[in-house]
Amino acid sequence: MNNRLLKILLFWLASVLISFEAFSSHAAGMDISYECISQGTSSNIYKITLKFYRDCEGISAPSSHPLNYSSSCGSSSATLYQVGSAVVINPNCISYCNGGSGFGVEQYTYETTITLAHCSDWVLSVCESSRNGSINTINNPGLQDLCVQATINNTTYCNNSPTFSQYPTPFICVGGFYCYNNGAIEVDGDSLVYSLITPLNSSTGGTVNYTPPYSATNPVGGGSSFDPITGNICVTPTSIISGILAIKVSEYRNG
């Protein structure tokens, strides 16, 4: 692996289900990003941002999330605190988010600042218990944690991760052909490469188990296509489901 490879994971909920059942779980998706605030002779300061997506029919979103980070240089933890108010993803739809009885999602933003010693293998992890119970493409979703990770090599660059301009909660009609792109933005001008991976359920790399025929590369059934250069995924769901997938974005600089 190129030692200047930096990664960020985006977990998103590809939902084609309007749910009317009550679920105690609420975790529908997350993504994590970082901004290098300053570079020192032996360490860098980063602002870490977490976007959390909540099923409005579930329990309330937490006011904070634990952030764990480790490398061969050491390990530590911090707390990501909510900033601003929740944003309703589809404000024009009558859902549980605004007094209705249909499926709806809110976005919450959390931030913290950490100092990382110069090291080539930092791993940042955030996990939230209880995935959304309406997910029906993996085994025991309500018993699975929702986890995202980012890796940082800060031995050379004061790098910023990609950020995402599109909400990761598309609603797709059964039998319809649909293409989604998370709209990654890279302020440093680095080259981005995308891949589909199995969603994590632990900070140590554990993954969920898909129910056949669903998989990391076929998240909604009916077949799919994925472009590693653009990050564009196209699917045609064949039945009513609420599915998940994970997108890893790797960035390269100077080869």
Short mmCIF file of C-alpha atoms in Angstrom, two decimals:
data_model
loop_
_atom_site.label_atom_id
_atom_site.label_comp_id
_atom_site.label_asym_id
_atom_site.label_seq_id
_atom_site.Cartn_x
_atom_site.Cartn_y
_atom_site.Cartn_z
CA MET A 1 0.00 0.00 0.00
CA ASN A 2 1.33 3.43 -0.90
CA ASN A 3 2.41 5.04 2.36
CA ARG A 4 0.71 8.24 1.32
CA LEU A 5 -2.65 6.57 0.97
CA LEU A 6 -5.36 8.14 3.08
CA LYS A 7 -8.85 6.74 3.40
CA ILE A 8 -12.26 7.80 4.55
CA LEU A 9 -15.33 5.66 4.86
CA LEU A 10 -18.82 6.72 4.00
CA PHE A 11 -21.69 4.62 5.24
CA TRP A 12 -25.03 5.43 3.73
CA LEU A 13 -28.52 4.05 3.78
CA ALA A 14 -29.98 3.20 0.38
CA SER A 15 -33.62 2.96 1.32
CA VAL A 16 -36.56 1.88 -0.78
CA LEU A 17 -38.82 1.26 2.19
CA ILE A 18 -41.53 3.44 3.69
CA SER A 19 -41.70 2.04 7.21
CA PHE A 20 -44.70 2.18 9.51
CA GLU A 21 -43.35 -0.08 12.25
CA ALA A 22 -41.84 1.21 15.48
CA PHE A 23 -38.15 0.49 16.03
CA SER A 24 -36.11 1.46 19.07
CA SER A 25 -32.93 1.70 17.00
CA HIS A 26 -32.16 4.86 15.10
CA ALA A 27 -28.73 4.64 13.46
CA ALA A 28 -29.27 4.89 9.70
CA GLY A 29 -25.82 6.05 8.55
CA MET A 30 -22.63 7.97 9.35
CA ASP A 31 -19.61 9.50 7.67
CA ILE A 32 -16.40 10.89 9.11
CA SER A 33 -14.01 13.53 7.79
CA TYR A 34 -11.07 15.56 9.05
CA GLU A 35 -9.46 18.96 8.47
CA CYS A 36 -5.82 19.69 9.26
CA ILE A 37 -5.80 22.94 11.21
CA SER A 38 -2.05 23.26 11.77
CA GLN A 39 1.16 21.33 11.16
CA GLY A 40 3.94 21.18 13.73
CA THR A 41 7.42 19.74 13.81
CA SER A 42 6.25 16.59 15.60
CA SER A 43 2.43 16.67 15.51
CA ASN A 44 -0.58 18.07 13.65
CA ILE A 45 -3.90 19.43 14.94
CA TYR A 46 -7.08 18.16 13.26
CA LYS A 47 -10.76 19.04 13.42
CA ILE A 48 -12.80 15.85 13.16
CA THR A 49 -16.36 16.01 11.84
CA LEU A 50 -18.95 13.26 12.08
CA LYS A 51 -22.27 13.30 10.22
CA PHE A 52 -24.87 11.04 11.81
CA TYR A 53 -28.16 10.08 10.11
CA ARG A 54 -31.09 9.20 12.37
CA ASP A 55 -34.34 7.39 11.58
CA CYS A 56 -36.87 9.82 13.08
CA GLU A 57 -39.07 6.91 14.17
CA GLY A 58 -36.35 5.64 16.49
CA ILE A 59 -34.90 6.96 19.72
CA SER A 60 -33.35 10.41 19.98
CA ALA A 61 -29.90 11.08 18.57
CA PRO A 62 -27.08 11.19 21.13
CA SER A 63 -25.66 14.55 22.18
CA SER A 64 -22.13 13.23 21.65
CA HIS A 65 -20.16 10.33 20.16
CA PRO A 66 -16.89 8.77 21.39
CA LEU A 67 -13.94 9.01 19.01
CA ASN A 68 -11.11 6.49 19.38
CA TYR A 69 -7.82 6.86 17.55
CA SER A 70 -4.69 4.73 17.57
CA SER A 71 -1.48 4.02 15.70
CA SER A 72 1.96 2.52 16.27
CA CYS A 73 2.71 5.85 18.00
CA GLY A 74 0.03 5.31 20.67
CA SER A 75 -3.71 5.58 21.23
CA SER A 76 -6.21 7.92 22.84
CA SER A 77 -9.85 9.01 22.71
CA ALA A 78 -11.94 12.16 22.52
CA THR A 79 -15.60 13.16 22.46
CA LEU A 80 -17.42 14.50 19.42
CA TYR A 81 -20.09 17.00 20.51
CA GLN A 82 -23.15 18.03 18.52
CA VAL A 83 -22.93 21.40 16.78
CA GLY A 84 -25.99 23.18 15.40
CA SER A 85 -29.44 21.68 15.03
CA ALA A 86 -30.66 18.60 13.22
CA VAL A 87 -31.42 18.92 9.51
CA VAL A 88 -34.41 17.05 8.08
CA ILE A 89 -33.27 15.37 4.87
CA ASN A 90 -36.65 15.59 3.11
CA PRO A 91 -38.38 18.58 4.78
CA ASN A 92 -41.19 18.68 2.21
CA CYS A 93 -42.31 15.12 3.01
CA ILE A 94 -44.67 14.39 5.89
CA SER A 95 -42.69 11.96 8.04
CA TYR A 96 -41.94 11.14 11.67
CA CYS A 97 -39.44 14.01 11.54
CA ASN A 98 -42.21 16.61 11.25
CA GLY A 99 -45.27 15.08 12.87
CA GLY A 100 -46.29 12.57 10.21
CA SER A 101 -46.22 8.77 10.10
CA GLY A 102 -43.84 8.08 7.21
CA PHE A 103 -40.15 7.18 7.10
CA GLY A 104 -37.86 10.18 7.56
CA VAL A 105 -34.20 10.91 8.27
CA GLU A 106 -32.40 13.70 10.11
CA GLN A 107 -28.73 14.68 9.83
CA TYR A 108 -26.75 15.59 12.96
CA THR A 109 -23.23 17.07 12.97
CA TYR A 110 -20.59 16.45 15.66
CA GLU A 111 -17.10 17.93 15.98
CA THR A 112 -13.94 17.78 18.08
CA THR A 113 -10.28 18.78 17.82
CA ILE A 114 -7.39 16.36 18.40
CA THR A 115 -3.60 16.44 18.19
CA LEU A 116 -1.87 13.58 16.37
CA ALA A 117 1.85 12.88 16.57
CA HIS A 118 3.46 12.34 13.18
CA CYS A 119 2.79 8.68 12.37
CA SER A 120 2.00 6.75 9.20
CA ASP A 121 -0.87 4.58 10.44
CA TRP A 122 -3.45 6.53 12.44
CA VAL A 123 -6.93 4.96 12.50
CA LEU A 124 -9.89 7.04 13.69
CA SER A 125 -13.05 5.12 14.66
CA VAL A 126 -16.57 6.03 15.70
CA CYS A 127 -19.24 3.43 16.55
CA GLU A 128 -22.91 3.83 17.41
CA SER A 129 -24.93 0.95 18.84
CA SER A 130 -28.14 -0.37 17.32
CA ARG A 131 -28.39 -0.01 13.59
CA ASN A 132 -31.80 0.82 12.22
CA GLY A 133 -34.05 -2.21 12.76
CA SER A 134 -35.82 -1.63 9.44
CA ILE A 135 -32.72 -2.78 7.53
CA ASN A 136 -33.51 -6.16 5.99
CA THR A 137 -30.45 -6.99 3.88
CA ILE A 138 -28.14 -7.99 6.78
CA ASN A 139 -28.47 -10.38 9.70
CA ASN A 140 -29.76 -8.99 13.02
CA PRO A 141 -29.43 -5.29 12.14
CA GLY A 142 -30.64 -4.07 15.55
CA LEU A 143 -27.81 -6.01 17.21
CA GLN A 144 -25.14 -4.61 14.89
CA ASP A 145 -23.10 -1.49 15.68
CA LEU A 146 -22.70 1.14 12.98
CA CYS A 147 -19.01 2.06 12.66
CA VAL A 148 -16.98 4.36 10.41
CA GLN A 149 -13.23 4.83 10.16
CA ALA A 150 -10.66 7.14 8.63
CA THR A 151 -6.93 6.49 8.34
CA ILE A 152 -4.28 9.20 8.32
CA ASN A 153 -0.61 9.24 7.41
CA ASN A 154 0.60 12.64 8.63
CA THR A 155 4.34 12.06 8.33
CA THR A 156 4.55 14.21 5.18
CA TYR A 157 1.40 16.25 4.60
CA CYS A 158 -1.02 18.34 6.62
CA ASN A 159 -3.79 16.69 4.65
CA ASN A 160 -7.56 17.27 4.55
CA SER A 161 -9.92 14.40 3.86
CA PRO A 162 -12.65 14.42 1.22
CA THR A 163 -16.05 15.69 2.30
CA PHE A 164 -19.43 14.81 0.82
CA SER A 165 -21.95 17.15 -0.76
CA GLN A 166 -24.87 14.71 -1.16
CA TYR A 167 -27.06 13.23 1.56
CA PRO A 168 -26.48 9.45 1.78
CA THR A 169 -30.18 8.57 1.95
CA PRO A 170 -31.62 8.12 -1.55
CA PHE A 171 -35.14 6.78 -1.95
CA ILE A 172 -35.43 4.44 -4.92
CA CYS A 173 -38.56 3.05 -6.58
CA VAL A 174 -38.80 -0.73 -6.87
CA GLY A 175 -37.92 -1.80 -10.40
CA GLY A 176 -36.50 1.61 -11.21
CA PHE A 177 -32.95 2.24 -12.43
CA TYR A 178 -31.20 4.70 -10.13
CA CYS A 179 -27.67 6.13 -9.96
CA TYR A 180 -26.21 7.78 -6.87
CA ASN A 181 -23.01 9.73 -6.27
CA ASN A 182 -21.93 11.05 -2.88
CA GLY A 183 -20.41 14.15 -4.48
CA ALA A 184 -16.99 13.94 -2.80
CA ILE A 185 -15.07 17.22 -2.63
CA GLU A 186 -11.28 17.21 -2.16
CA VAL A 187 -9.92 20.67 -1.30
CA ASP A 188 -6.25 19.64 -1.68
CA GLY A 189 -6.71 18.51 -5.27
CA ASP A 190 -5.74 14.91 -4.50
CA SER A 191 -6.80 12.06 -6.78
CA LEU A 192 -9.73 10.01 -5.43
CA VAL A 193 -10.43 6.31 -5.92
CA TYR A 194 -13.67 4.71 -4.69
CA SER A 195 -14.48 1.15 -3.65
CA LEU A 196 -17.40 -0.74 -2.14
CA ILE A 197 -16.60 -2.58 1.09
CA THR A 198 -18.59 -4.54 3.65
CA PRO A 199 -19.97 -2.18 6.37
CA LEU A 200 -18.15 -2.28 9.70
CA ASN A 201 -19.78 -3.28 12.97
CA SER A 202 -16.76 -2.77 15.25
CA SER A 203 -13.77 -0.47 15.62
CA THR A 204 -11.44 -3.46 15.17
CA GLY A 205 -12.57 -4.21 11.62
CA GLY A 206 -15.50 -6.57 12.18
CA THR A 207 -18.14 -6.49 9.45
CA VAL A 208 -21.85 -7.18 9.09
CA ASN A 209 -23.16 -10.35 7.43
CA TYR A 210 -25.32 -9.77 4.37
CA THR A 211 -28.34 -11.96 3.69
CA PRO A 212 -28.04 -13.54 0.21
CA PRO A 213 -28.42 -12.39 -2.51
CA TYR A 214 -27.36 -9.05 -1.05
CA SER A 215 -23.68 -8.19 -0.64
CA ALA A 216 -21.28 -5.26 -0.43
CA THR A 217 -21.24 -5.04 -4.23
CA ASN A 218 -24.92 -5.90 -4.70
CA PRO A 219 -26.52 -3.93 -1.85
CA VAL A 220 -30.14 -3.78 -3.04
CA GLY A 221 -30.45 -6.90 -5.21
CA GLY A 222 -31.18 -6.97 -8.90
CA GLY A 223 -27.56 -6.27 -9.78
CA SER A 224 -25.54 -3.08 -9.60
CA SER A 225 -22.64 -1.29 -11.26
CA PHE A 226 -19.96 0.81 -9.60
CA ASP A 227 -17.39 3.20 -11.07
CA PRO A 228 -14.21 3.39 -8.95
CA ILE A 229 -13.12 6.60 -10.68
CA THR A 230 -16.31 8.65 -10.20
CA GLY A 231 -17.85 6.81 -7.23
CA ASN A 232 -21.10 6.46 -9.17
CA ILE A 233 -23.23 3.44 -8.20
CA CYS A 234 -26.25 2.38 -10.24
CA VAL A 235 -28.84 -0.10 -8.98
CA THR A 236 -32.23 -1.57 -9.88
CA PRO A 237 -33.95 -2.92 -6.73
CA THR A 238 -36.37 -5.77 -7.36
CA SER A 239 -38.30 -5.69 -4.06
CA ILE A 240 -39.19 -3.41 -1.16
CA ILE A 241 -36.14 -3.28 1.10
CA SER A 242 -34.14 -1.01 3.35
CA GLY A 243 -30.50 -1.67 2.53
CA ILE A 244 -27.03 -0.43 3.44
CA LEU A 245 -23.64 -0.19 1.82
CA ALA A 246 -20.23 1.26 2.63
CA ILE A 247 -18.09 3.36 0.30
CA LYS A 248 -14.36 3.80 0.92
CA VAL A 249 -12.68 6.81 -0.66
CA SER A 250 -8.89 6.62 -1.01
CA GLU A 251 -6.88 9.68 -1.92
CA TYR A 252 -3.45 9.87 -3.56
CA ARG A 253 -0.99 12.70 -3.98
CA ASN A 254 2.00 12.74 -6.33
CA GLY A 255 1.35 9.16 -7.37
#
